[in-house]
Amino acid sequence: MNRGDLIVRRFGLLFFGSALSFLASILPTVTAHAEYPDRPIKIVVPFAADGPTDVVTRIVAARMEQTLKQKIQIENVTGAGGTTAATLVARAFPDGYTLIAGHMGTHAAAVPLYPKLAYHPLKNFEPVGLLAGTPILILARKDFPAANLKEFISYVKANTDRLNVAHAGVGSVSYSSCELLNSLLKIRPTGVPYPGTGPAMSALIEGQVDYMCDQIVNAVPPIKSGAIKAYSIATPERSASLPDVPTVKEAGLPEFQAQAWNAIFAPKHTPAPIVAKLNAAISEALDDEAVRKRLLDLGSIIPKTPDRTPTALTALVTSEIAKWTPVLKPITN
Ligand code: MLT
């Protein structure tokens, strides 16, 4: 063998060896994606059980289990308006087994509210898919001395120092939307934080707090049973699930427009095939008649097919951060 042949042979062996080790390094990943999920998935809900995020997530996740053929465990991790859980999941291993049910608060409003937020909604997460839109309502304890929104506005303006407003922590939807309402009305009532609007709603029903801005999913059952009062819904249209509740425009406060949403996010660098599998399972759940009925009965808005993609969720988060930053920054700073 001459020197030239030797070089070609050595180079060939080297190339073959590198190719083999490259294949060996990617094979487990490729196989892992193909087999995903081969064990239970955890979705962290950043608020207390029985609140709007918990309810929406459990309805959709139960149907996702059928598609993914795996159990989905819901874990409620509360604190700091949902940002404790979001920080935890942002730092989790990006293998598709730890996800978060984020929302308009954790993945948009928290950005201007926490200058030292330990995560960025887009830089530290892979958006997976939107679960539901959830309009906001202005609610009060059932014996609150106002029959309609105009009377509510006069009363809160005259009694601001004596009023308590319930919320789910700085950064939550209830906090951010009532901050917007209170700034429009130029009032500063006392805020009372809860680990979620599940327990906040119980406090409102029991009359321990005066009013709250909450997502419709949490509000439909107590409004229908007469356990609380609803003054208006902060969307352009009334909700079919609460046809008697006027819109803010009809009730006299058209500038108060607020709609929340709930969505699944995975830690950044979760492999794209895994994100795609999860996204398909969400979309299949949202097309299921039983799931749709449960979500619609609670007043949620089911995203249309083009709005369910990770790209659409990225665009939503981007526009929501842009929308809430100028609203909340001057209020809190
Ligand atoms: C919850 O599930 O408790 C909420 O989504 C609370 C909120 O953000 O207001």
Short mmCIF file of C-alpha atoms and ligand atoms in Angstrom, two decimals:
data_model
loop_
_atom_site.label_atom_id
_atom_site.label_comp_id
_atom_site.label_asym_id
_atom_site.label_seq_id
_atom_site.Cartn_x
_atom_site.Cartn_y
_atom_site.Cartn_z
CA MET A 1 0.00 0.00 0.00
CA ASN A 2 1.48 3.36 -0.95
CA ARG A 3 1.39 6.47 1.26
CA GLY A 4 -1.57 7.95 -0.65
CA ASP A 5 -3.66 4.78 -0.16
CA LEU A 6 -2.80 4.77 3.54
CA ILE A 7 -3.99 8.36 3.98
CA VAL A 8 -7.23 7.65 2.11
CA ARG A 9 -7.80 4.49 4.23
CA ARG A 10 -7.05 6.27 7.51
CA PHE A 11 -9.29 9.17 6.53
CA GLY A 12 -12.04 6.70 5.56
CA LEU A 13 -11.80 4.91 8.93
CA LEU A 14 -11.81 8.22 10.76
CA PHE A 15 -14.86 9.38 8.81
CA PHE A 16 -16.63 6.03 9.39
CA GLY A 17 -15.83 6.22 13.13
CA SER A 18 -17.14 9.77 13.41
CA ALA A 19 -20.27 8.90 11.48
CA LEU A 20 -20.87 5.93 13.80
CA SER A 21 -20.44 7.99 16.95
CA PHE A 22 -22.66 10.73 15.52
CA LEU A 23 -25.37 8.13 14.80
CA ALA A 24 -24.90 6.65 18.27
CA SER A 25 -25.32 10.09 19.81
CA ILE A 26 -28.54 10.99 17.99
CA LEU A 27 -30.16 7.54 17.97
CA PRO A 28 -31.41 7.61 21.58
CA THR A 29 -32.89 11.08 20.96
CA VAL A 30 -34.61 10.02 17.73
CA THR A 31 -35.92 6.84 19.40
CA ALA A 32 -36.99 8.83 22.47
CA HIS A 33 -39.05 11.14 20.26
CA ALA A 34 -40.61 8.19 18.46
CA GLU A 35 -41.59 6.56 21.75
CA TYR A 36 -42.66 9.76 23.50
CA PRO A 37 -44.45 9.67 25.85
CA ASP A 38 -43.40 6.42 27.50
CA ARG A 39 -44.18 7.57 31.05
CA PRO A 40 -46.63 9.99 32.71
CA ILE A 41 -46.44 13.68 31.80
CA LYS A 42 -46.72 16.39 34.45
CA ILE A 43 -48.57 19.64 33.79
CA VAL A 44 -47.89 22.23 36.47
CA VAL A 45 -50.87 24.51 37.13
CA PRO A 46 -49.49 27.69 38.72
CA PHE A 47 -52.57 28.34 40.87
CA ALA A 48 -54.78 26.54 43.38
CA ALA A 49 -57.06 23.66 42.41
CA ASP A 50 -60.59 24.41 41.21
CA GLY A 51 -59.69 27.83 39.79
CA PRO A 52 -60.03 28.71 36.10
CA THR A 53 -56.58 27.54 34.96
CA ASP A 54 -56.93 24.28 36.87
CA VAL A 55 -60.41 23.61 35.49
CA VAL A 56 -59.55 24.35 31.84
CA THR A 57 -56.31 22.34 32.05
CA ARG A 58 -57.96 19.30 33.62
CA ILE A 59 -60.76 19.25 31.01
CA VAL A 60 -58.31 19.33 28.08
CA ALA A 61 -55.61 17.13 29.68
CA ALA A 62 -58.08 14.32 30.42
CA ARG A 63 -58.80 14.06 26.67
CA MET A 64 -55.11 14.44 25.72
CA GLU A 65 -54.40 11.27 27.71
CA GLN A 66 -56.41 9.28 25.15
CA THR A 67 -54.36 10.59 22.22
CA LEU A 68 -51.00 10.29 23.96
CA LYS A 69 -51.88 6.98 25.63
CA GLN A 70 -50.26 8.17 28.83
CA LYS A 71 -51.36 9.57 32.15
CA ILE A 72 -51.16 13.34 32.63
CA GLN A 73 -50.64 14.37 36.23
CA ILE A 74 -51.73 17.86 37.23
CA GLU A 75 -49.63 19.46 39.95
CA ASN A 76 -50.77 22.75 41.53
CA VAL A 77 -47.73 24.84 42.48
CA THR A 78 -48.84 28.22 43.81
CA GLY A 79 -47.06 31.47 44.66
CA ALA A 80 -46.17 34.93 43.37
CA GLY A 81 -49.09 35.20 40.96
CA GLY A 82 -48.07 32.04 39.11
CA THR A 83 -44.46 33.10 38.58
CA THR A 84 -43.06 30.60 41.14
CA ALA A 85 -44.34 27.68 39.06
CA ALA A 86 -43.32 29.29 35.76
CA THR A 87 -39.76 29.76 37.05
CA LEU A 88 -39.67 26.12 38.14
CA VAL A 89 -40.86 24.81 34.76
CA ALA A 90 -38.56 27.17 32.82
CA ARG A 91 -35.68 25.39 34.61
CA ALA A 92 -37.05 21.85 34.15
CA PHE A 93 -35.38 19.31 31.84
CA PRO A 94 -36.75 19.92 28.32
CA ASP A 95 -37.90 16.36 27.58
CA GLY A 96 -41.65 16.91 27.28
CA TYR A 97 -42.44 15.37 30.68
CA THR A 98 -42.77 18.67 32.57
CA LEU A 99 -45.07 21.33 31.13
CA ILE A 100 -46.88 24.37 32.45
CA ALA A 101 -50.40 25.67 31.99
CA GLY A 102 -49.45 29.33 31.60
CA HIS A 103 -51.79 32.20 30.93
CA MET A 104 -52.18 35.88 30.17
CA GLY A 105 -50.67 36.59 33.62
CA THR A 106 -47.66 34.28 33.86
CA HIS A 107 -46.73 34.64 30.19
CA ALA A 108 -47.51 38.32 29.53
CA ALA A 109 -48.62 40.59 32.41
CA ALA A 110 -45.87 39.31 34.74
CA VAL A 111 -43.21 40.80 32.45
CA PRO A 112 -43.89 44.48 33.30
CA LEU A 113 -44.97 43.64 36.87
CA TYR A 114 -41.73 41.86 37.84
CA PRO A 115 -38.65 43.79 36.65
CA LYS A 116 -36.48 40.87 37.89
CA LEU A 117 -38.65 38.05 36.53
CA ALA A 118 -36.48 34.90 36.49
CA TYR A 119 -37.80 33.81 33.07
CA HIS A 120 -38.95 35.29 29.82
CA PRO A 121 -42.20 33.84 28.44
CA LEU A 122 -40.67 33.24 25.02
CA LYS A 123 -36.90 33.02 25.61
CA ASN A 124 -37.30 30.30 28.27
CA PHE A 125 -40.31 28.39 26.93
CA GLU A 126 -41.48 26.58 23.80
CA PRO A 127 -45.10 27.60 23.19
CA VAL A 128 -47.07 24.35 22.68
CA GLY A 129 -50.71 25.32 22.18
CA LEU A 130 -53.59 27.51 23.25
CA LEU A 131 -56.29 25.82 25.36
CA ALA A 132 -58.99 28.46 25.68
CA GLY A 133 -59.83 32.14 25.73
CA THR A 134 -61.44 33.23 29.01
CA PRO A 135 -63.26 36.59 29.12
CA ILE A 136 -63.04 38.66 32.31
CA LEU A 137 -66.02 39.76 34.38
CA ILE A 138 -66.48 42.42 37.05
CA LEU A 139 -67.90 40.52 40.03
CA ALA A 140 -68.94 41.39 43.57
CA ARG A 141 -70.26 39.73 46.70
CA LYS A 142 -73.99 39.08 46.41
CA ASP A 143 -75.00 41.82 48.89
CA PHE A 144 -72.75 44.49 47.35
CA PRO A 145 -74.82 47.72 47.41
CA ALA A 146 -74.97 48.34 43.63
CA ALA A 147 -77.57 47.03 41.19
CA ASN A 148 -75.61 47.68 37.98
CA LEU A 149 -72.20 48.79 36.73
CA LYS A 150 -72.99 52.52 36.91
CA GLU A 151 -73.98 52.17 40.58
CA PHE A 152 -70.92 49.97 41.19
CA ILE A 153 -68.66 52.70 39.78
CA SER A 154 -70.25 55.43 41.94
CA TYR A 155 -70.06 53.23 45.04
CA VAL A 156 -66.42 52.16 44.66
CA LYS A 157 -65.36 55.74 43.92
CA ALA A 158 -67.07 56.96 47.08
CA ASN A 159 -65.88 54.09 49.30
CA THR A 160 -62.49 53.11 47.92
CA ASP A 161 -60.73 53.23 51.33
CA ARG A 162 -63.13 50.69 52.79
CA LEU A 163 -63.08 48.17 49.93
CA ASN A 164 -61.19 44.89 49.47
CA VAL A 165 -60.46 43.48 46.04
CA ALA A 166 -59.53 39.79 45.81
CA HIS A 167 -56.87 38.56 43.40
CA ALA A 168 -54.56 35.61 42.75
CA GLY A 169 -51.26 37.40 43.40
CA VAL A 170 -49.25 40.08 41.60
CA GLY A 171 -48.97 38.99 37.97
CA SER A 172 -52.16 36.96 37.89
CA VAL A 173 -55.02 37.68 35.51
CA SER A 174 -57.32 38.81 38.32
CA TYR A 175 -54.64 41.17 39.68
CA SER A 176 -53.73 42.66 36.31
CA SER A 177 -57.27 43.12 35.03
CA CYS A 178 -58.51 44.71 38.28
CA GLU A 179 -55.41 46.96 38.29
CA LEU A 180 -56.57 48.14 34.88
CA LEU A 181 -60.15 48.60 36.14
CA ASN A 182 -59.04 50.44 39.30
CA SER A 183 -56.74 52.74 37.35
CA LEU A 184 -59.55 53.58 34.92
CA LEU A 185 -61.79 54.40 37.90
CA LYS A 186 -58.89 56.15 39.72
CA ILE A 187 -59.41 54.13 42.92
CA ARG A 188 -56.94 52.31 45.22
CA PRO A 189 -58.83 49.68 47.25
CA THR A 190 -56.97 47.16 49.44
CA GLY A 191 -55.81 44.11 47.50
CA VAL A 192 -56.24 40.70 49.14
CA PRO A 193 -54.08 37.98 47.56
CA TYR A 194 -55.07 34.30 47.36
CA PRO A 195 -53.15 31.35 45.86
CA GLY A 196 -55.67 31.33 43.00
CA THR A 197 -59.13 32.60 42.18
CA GLY A 198 -60.56 29.24 43.26
CA PRO A 199 -60.07 30.22 46.94
CA ALA A 200 -60.63 33.91 46.09
CA MET A 201 -64.06 33.01 44.71
CA SER A 202 -64.91 31.14 47.94
CA ALA A 203 -63.99 34.32 49.86
CA LEU A 204 -66.20 36.42 47.57
CA ILE A 205 -69.12 34.00 47.98
CA GLU A 206 -68.67 34.14 51.76
CA GLY A 207 -68.59 37.97 51.64
CA GLN A 208 -65.04 38.21 53.04
CA VAL A 209 -64.03 40.46 50.12
CA ASP A 210 -65.99 43.01 48.10
CA TYR A 211 -65.21 42.51 44.45
CA MET A 212 -62.97 40.77 41.94
CA CYS A 213 -62.12 40.64 38.24
CA ASP A 214 -62.13 36.98 37.27
CA GLN A 215 -62.16 34.64 34.32
CA ILE A 216 -65.56 33.45 33.19
CA VAL A 217 -64.78 29.76 33.79
CA ASN A 218 -64.67 30.41 37.53
CA ALA A 219 -67.67 32.73 37.51
CA VAL A 220 -70.45 30.97 35.59
CA PRO A 221 -71.56 28.51 38.33
CA PRO A 222 -71.72 31.06 41.23
CA ILE A 223 -73.40 33.70 39.03
CA LYS A 224 -76.03 31.21 37.89
CA SER A 225 -76.70 30.07 41.46
CA GLY A 226 -76.95 33.69 42.70
CA ALA A 227 -73.95 33.28 45.02
CA ILE A 228 -72.26 36.42 43.59
CA LYS A 229 -73.16 39.46 41.45
CA ALA A 230 -71.85 40.05 37.92
CA TYR A 231 -71.84 43.66 36.67
CA SER A 232 -70.45 43.17 33.17
CA ILE A 233 -68.22 41.18 30.86
CA ALA A 234 -65.13 42.94 29.48
CA THR A 235 -65.48 41.71 25.88
CA PRO A 236 -67.18 43.26 22.84
CA GLU A 237 -69.91 40.55 22.82
CA ARG A 238 -72.01 38.98 25.56
CA SER A 239 -71.27 35.36 26.41
CA ALA A 240 -73.79 32.68 25.40
CA SER A 241 -73.18 31.07 28.79
CA LEU A 242 -74.23 34.26 30.62
CA PRO A 243 -76.69 35.95 28.23
CA ASP A 244 -78.05 38.32 30.90
CA VAL A 245 -74.68 39.86 31.79
CA PRO A 246 -74.15 43.08 29.77
CA THR A 247 -70.89 43.94 28.04
CA VAL A 248 -68.81 46.76 29.50
CA LYS A 249 -69.84 48.86 26.50
CA GLU A 250 -73.54 48.29 27.19
CA ALA A 251 -73.02 48.89 30.92
CA GLY A 252 -71.10 52.18 30.49
CA LEU A 253 -67.36 51.39 30.76
CA PRO A 254 -66.31 50.55 27.18
CA GLU A 255 -62.62 51.27 27.82
CA PHE A 256 -62.30 48.29 30.18
CA GLN A 257 -61.50 45.48 27.72
CA ALA A 258 -59.80 42.38 29.10
CA GLN A 259 -59.75 38.80 27.96
CA ALA A 260 -57.46 36.14 29.37
CA TRP A 261 -56.29 32.86 27.84
CA ASN A 262 -54.73 29.64 29.05
CA ALA A 263 -52.08 27.71 27.13
CA ILE A 264 -49.51 24.95 27.47
CA PHE A 265 -45.79 25.78 27.39
CA ALA A 266 -42.74 23.49 27.60
CA PRO A 267 -39.24 24.43 28.76
CA LYS A 268 -37.06 25.95 26.00
CA HIS A 269 -35.28 23.36 23.80
CA THR A 270 -37.97 20.73 24.19
CA PRO A 271 -37.54 18.85 20.88
CA ALA A 272 -39.85 19.99 18.07
CA PRO A 273 -41.32 16.48 17.43
CA ILE A 274 -42.43 16.33 21.08
CA VAL A 275 -43.96 19.82 20.92
CA ALA A 276 -45.78 18.74 17.73
CA LYS A 277 -47.17 15.59 19.41
CA LEU A 278 -48.43 17.60 22.38
CA ASN A 279 -49.90 20.25 20.11
CA ALA A 280 -51.76 17.61 18.07
CA ALA A 281 -53.14 16.09 21.28
CA ILE A 282 -54.42 19.52 22.41
CA SER A 283 -56.04 20.16 19.04
CA GLU A 284 -57.69 16.72 19.05
CA ALA A 285 -59.04 17.43 22.55
CA LEU A 286 -60.43 20.80 21.40
CA ASP A 287 -62.29 19.03 18.57
CA ASP A 288 -63.87 16.52 20.93
CA GLU A 289 -67.60 17.22 21.37
CA ALA A 290 -67.65 16.44 25.11
CA VAL A 291 -64.63 18.68 25.77
CA ARG A 292 -66.13 21.48 23.67
CA LYS A 293 -69.42 21.30 25.53
CA ARG A 294 -67.74 21.50 28.95
CA LEU A 295 -65.55 24.44 27.90
CA LEU A 296 -68.41 26.29 26.19
CA ASP A 297 -70.81 25.75 29.11
CA LEU A 298 -68.24 27.52 31.28
CA GLY A 299 -68.05 30.42 28.84
CA SER A 300 -64.58 29.77 27.44
CA ILE A 301 -63.74 30.54 23.84
CA ILE A 302 -62.37 27.54 21.96
CA PRO A 303 -59.49 28.52 19.66
CA LYS A 304 -60.09 27.99 15.95
CA THR A 305 -57.69 25.57 14.19
CA PRO A 306 -55.25 28.24 12.85
CA ASP A 307 -55.00 29.75 16.36
CA ARG A 308 -53.90 26.46 17.92
CA THR A 309 -50.36 26.22 16.49
CA PRO A 310 -47.17 26.96 18.47
CA THR A 311 -46.51 29.79 16.00
CA ALA A 312 -49.90 31.33 16.71
CA LEU A 313 -49.23 31.06 20.46
CA THR A 314 -45.84 32.77 20.02
CA ALA A 315 -47.60 35.62 18.21
CA LEU A 316 -50.27 35.84 20.94
CA VAL A 317 -47.68 35.99 23.75
CA THR A 318 -45.69 38.63 21.85
CA SER A 319 -48.76 40.81 21.29
CA GLU A 320 -50.01 40.33 24.86
CA ILE A 321 -46.67 41.43 26.36
CA ALA A 322 -46.79 44.47 24.07
CA LYS A 323 -50.40 45.17 25.10
CA TRP A 324 -50.01 44.78 28.89
CA THR A 325 -46.59 46.41 29.35
CA PRO A 326 -47.72 50.04 28.80
CA VAL A 327 -50.90 49.37 30.83
CA LEU A 328 -49.23 47.86 33.89
CA LYS A 329 -45.83 49.57 34.01
CA PRO A 330 -47.12 53.04 34.93
CA ILE A 331 -49.51 51.52 37.50
CA THR A 332 -46.87 49.54 39.35
CA ASN A 333 -43.76 51.69 39.01
C1 MLT B 1 -56.41 30.66 38.67
O1 MLT B 1 -56.51 29.60 38.10
O2 MLT B 1 -56.53 30.75 39.92
C2 MLT B 1 -56.18 31.90 37.87
O3 MLT B 1 -56.00 31.73 36.55
C3 MLT B 1 -55.95 33.07 38.64
C4 MLT B 1 -55.66 34.36 37.96
O4 MLT B 1 -54.72 34.43 37.19
O5 MLT B 1 -56.33 35.33 38.27
#
